Structures are given as structure tokens and as C-alpha cells.
Amino acid sequence: MLLGTIQITGEDLRDAEVKGICESLNDNSIRILSLRGCRIHDEDFKKLMDSLKECESLAQLNLNLGVCNGKHRIKWLSEALVANKYLTSLFLHGTSLGDEGLECLMPALQLHPRLQSLDFGDCQLGDDSIKQICTLLPLTEGREGLVELTLSANQGVTPLGWTQLAIAIAANSQLQNLYLDYNNIGDYGAGVLSVALAASSSLERVDLEGCGVSEKGAEMFFAVIANYPTKMQELVLFENNVSAELIGQINDCLNQKSQGSAEDQESPEKSLEDDQNNQVAC
């Protein structure tokens, strides 16, 4: 059966619409549900969370831009996540979580067996939240580790928080995509993250747009990319105090390494075919 997608943005959800969404969840006929910026009554939000508990088809849930604001809604979402075993992506960008709200969600997130992508951008998080999120990075028995993590615009996080995140990435992580744009990271944060990048065997994309990084911080990233066997494909450094020349050098280095990696992974069959063609040509 071809599973459906429901995407509604910035609307007032009526009872009939909520009923239809709940029916889709109950029937296991929906794979993606996005209610970005929608306004919904508390009782209807709870109905959606109750339906989420038993849904086996939903892979991605987008509640960005305040849909889950309020301690009671965070509690209902947490209860739904405890029961649900199939969701792989949860987006809460622009939710007024704070450290207290994330603490309420953490037990459910730590128990969930399949969550691999989380968006906590602009959620008013601090160092305590980063410390807790670090526990979600590694693959453990009974739980997938995170592959994608968004922490954009959480400007309450200090150098301590970014250091904790860097240590977790370096120590035991399968994270591939990391979005940290518009945070107060600076050159110190760039330094600890460059160490994490050097140690990581999985990181492919890191977004540091508008993070207060200077030429000095970018040079540390360049040194890692140029001298260590990382899997990095993209490093975003726009809107920082970094020269276009250095950004160009970093991108050129990434492109060269990406091309070299692709050549190294060439199949034996194709290599044999090329050898035979070369022999014929000779």
C-alpha cells in the first residue's frame, strides 16, 4: 500500500480535519505528518497524540513553530512517544521547550527504538539540554543512534555545552548531519568541533552559518579536512568573519576528497571491464 502524506502549514485546524488525521493514523495509512505552525485546540492535540501511540506507519512528525508549546502538550507528546515504536524523525523547531521541557521529553526519547532525526532548533535550550541530547547519539542495544541533529539558534548554549557535544560526537556517534547555525559558537567552539570532526567516522555535513567563527576558527577546520580521513562532504561557514578565499579552499578540498572517495569505491567489476577495454585499445 502506498502511504500518504499530510502537510498543513499555518492554519487553524478544525474538528473535521483533526478527525481525518486521527483516522489516517489509526488506519496506518500515513507516513509523513506535518502541521508546521498550525493552531489547534488542546483537546484536539491530545486526540492526535493518542492516535500516534498505536500508529505503526508514521515515520516523520513535524510540529515546528509552536504547535507543541505548553507543558501539557509536551507531556502528551512524551506519553505518545513512549507507546509509539515506529517514528524515525521528530521536528520541534521553534517550540518553547527550554531545558525543563526537554527534560520531560528525554525519558521517551531515550527509550524510543527508532528515532534517528531530531530538530530542536530555536527551542531555547541551554547546556543542560545539550548534555542530555548527547546521550541520544550512540547506537545502543534496543535503540538506534541519531543520524541527523538540528540545534540551530539555541543561543543559551555556552562553550561548555558545545564541548560536551563535541566529546560525545568524537567518543561514540554515528551522526551524519549536524546543523548548528546561528549559535554563539565562536572560535573556541570551532576548535572543539574540529577535534570531533577529526575523530568522527560518520559526519558528512556540518552547518555553522552565522556562528561567530573567524578566520582562525575556519583554519582549524581546514587543517582537519586537509589532513585527516574524514567523510565530510559539506561545511557551511557563510555569515561568519571568514574570507571567501578560505571558504573556497575548504570547499575545493572537500570536493577533491569526495571525488577521490568515489573512485576508491569503484566496483571490481567496473575496474575489470576498464582493464579489458584498455587491453583491447592497446
Coordinates of C-alpha atoms in Angstrom, one line a residue:
M1 CA 0.0 0.0 0.0
L2 CA 1.3 3.5 -0.9
L3 CA 1.4 5.5 2.3
G4 CA 0.2 9.1 2.3
T5 CA 1.5 12.5 3.4
I6 CA -0.4 15.2 5.2
Q7 CA 1.2 18.7 5.1
I8 CA -0.7 21.7 6.6
T9 CA 1.1 25.0 7.3
G10 CA -0.1 27.9 9.5
E11 CA -3.8 27.0 9.6
D12 CA -6.4 26.8 12.3
L13 CA -7.3 23.1 12.4
R14 CA -11.0 22.3 12.6
D15 CA -12.5 19.3 14.2
A16 CA -13.2 17.6 10.9
E17 CA -9.5 18.0 9.9
V18 CA -8.3 16.6 13.2
K19 CA -10.7 13.7 12.9
G20 CA -9.4 12.9 9.4
I21 CA -5.8 13.0 10.6
C22 CA -6.6 10.7 13.5
E23 CA -8.3 8.2 11.2
S24 CA -5.2 8.2 9.0
L25 CA -3.0 7.5 12.0
N26 CA -5.4 4.8 13.3
D27 CA -5.6 3.1 9.9
N28 CA -1.8 3.2 9.5
S29 CA -2.2 4.9 6.1
I30 CA 0.1 7.9 6.6
R31 CA 3.9 8.1 6.6
I32 CA 4.5 11.9 7.0
L33 CA 2.5 14.3 9.1
S34 CA 3.5 18.0 9.1
L35 CA 1.4 20.5 11.0
R36 CA 4.0 23.3 10.8
G37 CA 2.8 26.5 12.6
C38 CA -0.8 25.2 12.8
R39 CA -3.1 26.3 15.6
I40 CA -5.0 23.5 17.3
H41 CA -7.2 23.2 20.5
D42 CA -5.7 21.3 23.4
E43 CA -8.4 18.5 23.2
D44 CA -7.7 18.0 19.5
F45 CA -3.9 17.9 20.1
K46 CA -4.4 15.2 22.7
K47 CA -6.5 13.2 20.3
L48 CA -3.7 13.3 17.8
M49 CA -1.2 12.2 20.4
D50 CA -3.5 9.3 21.4
S51 CA -3.7 8.2 17.8
L52 CA 0.1 8.5 17.5
K53 CA 0.6 5.9 20.3
E54 CA -0.6 3.0 18.2
C55 CA 0.4 4.2 14.7
E56 CA 2.9 1.9 13.0
S57 CA 3.1 3.7 9.7
L58 CA 4.2 7.2 10.6
A59 CA 7.9 7.9 10.1
Q60 CA 8.1 11.7 10.3
L61 CA 6.2 14.1 12.6
N62 CA 6.7 17.8 12.1
L63 CA 5.3 20.0 14.9
N64 CA 7.5 23.0 14.1
L65 CA 6.8 26.6 15.1
G66 CA 4.9 26.3 18.3
V67 CA 2.4 23.5 17.7
C68 CA 3.7 21.7 20.9
N69 CA 4.1 24.8 23.1
G70 CA 3.0 24.3 26.7
K71 CA 4.0 21.8 29.4
H72 CA 0.8 19.8 29.0
R73 CA 1.4 19.3 25.3
I74 CA 5.0 18.3 25.8
K75 CA 3.7 15.8 28.4
W76 CA 1.1 14.4 25.9
L77 CA 3.8 14.1 23.2
S78 CA 6.1 12.3 25.6
E79 CA 3.4 9.8 26.5
A80 CA 2.8 9.2 22.8
L81 CA 6.5 8.6 22.1
V82 CA 6.7 6.1 25.0
A83 CA 4.0 4.0 23.3
N84 CA 5.0 4.6 19.7
K85 CA 7.8 2.4 18.4
Y86 CA 8.0 3.3 14.7
L87 CA 8.7 7.1 14.4
T88 CA 12.1 7.9 12.9
S89 CA 12.0 11.7 12.6
L90 CA 10.7 14.3 15.1
F91 CA 10.8 18.0 14.3
L92 CA 10.1 20.6 17.1
H93 CA 11.9 23.6 15.6
G94 CA 10.6 26.9 17.2
T95 CA 9.0 25.2 20.2
S96 CA 9.3 26.8 23.7
L97 CA 10.9 23.8 25.2
G98 CA 13.7 25.1 27.4
D99 CA 15.7 22.8 29.5
E100 CA 12.7 21.9 31.6
G101 CA 10.6 20.8 28.6
L102 CA 13.4 18.8 27.1
E103 CA 13.9 17.0 30.4
C104 CA 10.3 16.0 30.3
L105 CA 10.8 14.5 26.8
M106 CA 14.1 12.8 27.5
P107 CA 12.9 9.5 29.0
A108 CA 10.7 8.9 26.0
L109 CA 13.4 9.8 23.6
Q110 CA 15.9 7.6 25.3
L111 CA 13.5 4.6 25.2
H112 CA 12.4 5.1 21.6
P113 CA 13.9 2.3 19.4
R114 CA 13.9 4.0 16.0
L115 CA 14.3 7.8 16.3
Q116 CA 17.3 8.9 14.2
S117 CA 16.5 12.5 13.3
L118 CA 15.7 15.3 15.7
D119 CA 15.1 19.0 15.2
F120 CA 15.4 21.1 18.4
G121 CA 16.3 24.3 16.6
D122 CA 15.3 27.6 18.3
C123 CA 13.9 25.7 21.3
Q124 CA 15.5 27.9 24.0
L125 CA 17.9 25.1 25.1
G126 CA 20.9 25.5 27.4
D127 CA 23.9 23.4 28.5
D128 CA 21.8 21.0 30.5
S129 CA 19.8 20.1 27.4
I130 CA 22.9 19.5 25.3
K131 CA 24.2 17.2 28.0
Q132 CA 21.0 15.1 27.8
I133 CA 20.9 15.2 24.0
C134 CA 24.4 13.7 24.0
T135 CA 23.0 10.5 25.5
L136 CA 21.0 10.0 22.3
L137 CA 23.9 10.0 19.9
P138 CA 25.3 6.5 20.3
L139 CA 23.8 3.3 18.9
T140 CA 22.8 1.1 21.9
E141 CA 21.1 -2.2 22.4
G142 CA 17.4 -1.6 21.7
R143 CA 17.8 2.0 20.3
E144 CA 19.1 3.5 17.0
G145 CA 21.6 6.3 17.4
L146 CA 21.0 9.7 15.9
V147 CA 21.9 10.2 12.3
E148 CA 20.7 13.8 12.0
L149 CA 20.6 16.5 14.7
T150 CA 19.4 20.2 14.4
L151 CA 20.3 22.6 17.2
S152 CA 20.1 25.9 15.3
A153 CA 19.6 29.2 17.1
N154 CA 19.9 27.9 20.7
Q155 CA 21.9 30.9 21.9
G156 CA 21.7 30.0 25.5
V157 CA 24.3 27.2 25.0
T158 CA 27.7 28.1 26.3
P159 CA 31.2 26.8 25.3
L160 CA 30.7 24.1 28.0
G161 CA 27.7 22.8 26.1
W162 CA 29.4 22.7 22.7
T163 CA 32.4 21.0 24.3
Q164 CA 30.1 18.3 25.7
L165 CA 28.6 17.8 22.3
A166 CA 32.0 17.6 20.6
I167 CA 33.2 15.0 23.1
A168 CA 30.0 12.9 22.5
I169 CA 30.5 13.0 18.8
A170 CA 34.1 12.1 19.0
A171 CA 33.6 9.3 21.5
N172 CA 30.7 7.3 20.2
S173 CA 28.5 8.6 17.5
Q174 CA 27.1 7.7 14.1
L175 CA 25.9 11.3 13.4
Q176 CA 26.0 12.2 9.7
N177 CA 24.3 15.6 9.6
L178 CA 24.7 18.3 12.2
Y179 CA 23.0 21.8 12.0
L180 CA 24.3 24.4 14.5
D181 CA 23.7 27.6 12.5
Y182 CA 23.0 30.9 14.3
N183 CA 24.5 29.8 17.7
N184 CA 27.2 31.5 19.8
I185 CA 30.0 29.0 18.9
G186 CA 32.9 31.3 18.0
D187 CA 36.5 30.1 17.5
Y188 CA 36.6 28.1 20.8
G189 CA 33.6 26.1 19.7
A190 CA 35.1 25.7 16.2
G191 CA 38.2 24.3 17.9
V192 CA 36.4 21.6 19.9
L193 CA 34.2 20.8 16.9
S194 CA 37.1 20.4 14.6
V195 CA 38.6 17.8 17.0
A196 CA 35.2 16.0 16.9
L197 CA 35.3 16.1 13.1
A198 CA 38.7 14.6 13.0
A199 CA 37.7 11.8 15.3
S200 CA 34.3 11.1 13.7
S201 CA 34.0 8.3 11.2
S202 CA 30.4 9.3 10.1
L203 CA 30.0 13.1 10.0
E204 CA 29.2 14.3 6.4
R205 CA 27.6 17.7 6.8
V206 CA 28.0 20.4 9.4
D207 CA 26.2 23.8 9.2
L208 CA 27.9 26.6 11.1
E209 CA 26.3 29.6 9.3
G210 CA 26.3 32.8 11.4
C211 CA 28.1 31.2 14.4
G212 CA 30.7 33.9 15.1
V213 CA 33.6 31.9 13.6
S214 CA 36.6 33.9 12.4
E215 CA 39.4 33.1 10.0
K216 CA 41.3 31.4 12.9
G217 CA 38.5 29.0 13.6
A218 CA 37.9 28.2 9.9
E219 CA 41.6 27.4 9.6
M220 CA 41.3 24.7 12.2
F221 CA 38.5 23.1 10.1
F222 CA 40.6 23.4 7.0
A223 CA 43.5 21.7 8.8
V224 CA 41.3 18.8 9.8
I225 CA 39.7 18.4 6.4
A226 CA 43.0 18.6 4.6
N227 CA 45.0 16.2 6.8
Y228 CA 42.6 13.6 8.2
P229 CA 40.5 10.9 6.5
T230 CA 37.0 12.3 7.3
K231 CA 33.8 11.6 5.5
M232 CA 32.9 15.3 5.3
Q233 CA 31.1 16.5 2.2
E234 CA 29.9 19.9 3.2
L235 CA 30.9 22.5 5.8
V236 CA 28.7 25.7 5.8
L237 CA 30.5 28.8 7.0
F238 CA 28.5 31.7 5.4
E239 CA 27.8 34.8 7.5
N240 CA 30.9 34.4 9.6
N241 CA 34.1 36.5 9.6
V242 CA 35.8 34.1 7.2
S243 CA 37.3 35.1 3.9
A244 CA 35.8 33.9 0.6
E245 CA 39.2 32.6 -0.3
L246 CA 39.4 30.3 2.8
I247 CA 35.9 29.1 2.3
G248 CA 36.8 28.3 -1.3
Q249 CA 39.9 26.4 -0.2
I250 CA 37.8 24.3 2.2
N251 CA 35.2 23.6 -0.5
D252 CA 37.9 22.6 -3.0
C253 CA 39.4 20.3 -0.5
L254 CA 36.1 18.7 0.3
N255 CA 35.3 18.2 -3.5
Q256 CA 38.7 16.7 -4.1
K257 CA 38.3 14.2 -1.2
S258 CA 34.8 13.4 -2.3
Q259 CA 35.9 12.6 -5.8
G260 CA 38.8 10.5 -4.5
S261 CA 36.5 8.6 -2.3
A262 CA 34.1 7.8 -5.1
E263 CA 37.0 6.5 -7.2
D264 CA 38.2 4.3 -4.3
Q265 CA 34.7 2.8 -4.1
E266 CA 34.6 1.8 -7.8
S267 CA 33.3 -1.7 -8.1
P268 CA 35.8 -4.5 -9.0
E269 CA 33.5 -5.4 -12.0
K270 CA 33.9 -2.0 -13.5
S271 CA 37.6 -2.0 -12.9
L272 CA 37.9 -5.3 -14.6
E273 CA 35.8 -4.0 -17.5
D274 CA 38.0 -0.9 -17.8
D275 CA 41.2 -3.1 -17.8
Q276 CA 39.7 -5.3 -20.6
N277 CA 38.8 -2.2 -22.6
N278 CA 42.3 -0.8 -22.2
Q279 CA 43.8 -4.1 -23.4
V280 CA 41.6 -4.0 -26.5
A281 CA 42.6 -0.4 -27.1
C282 CA 46.3 -1.3 -26.9

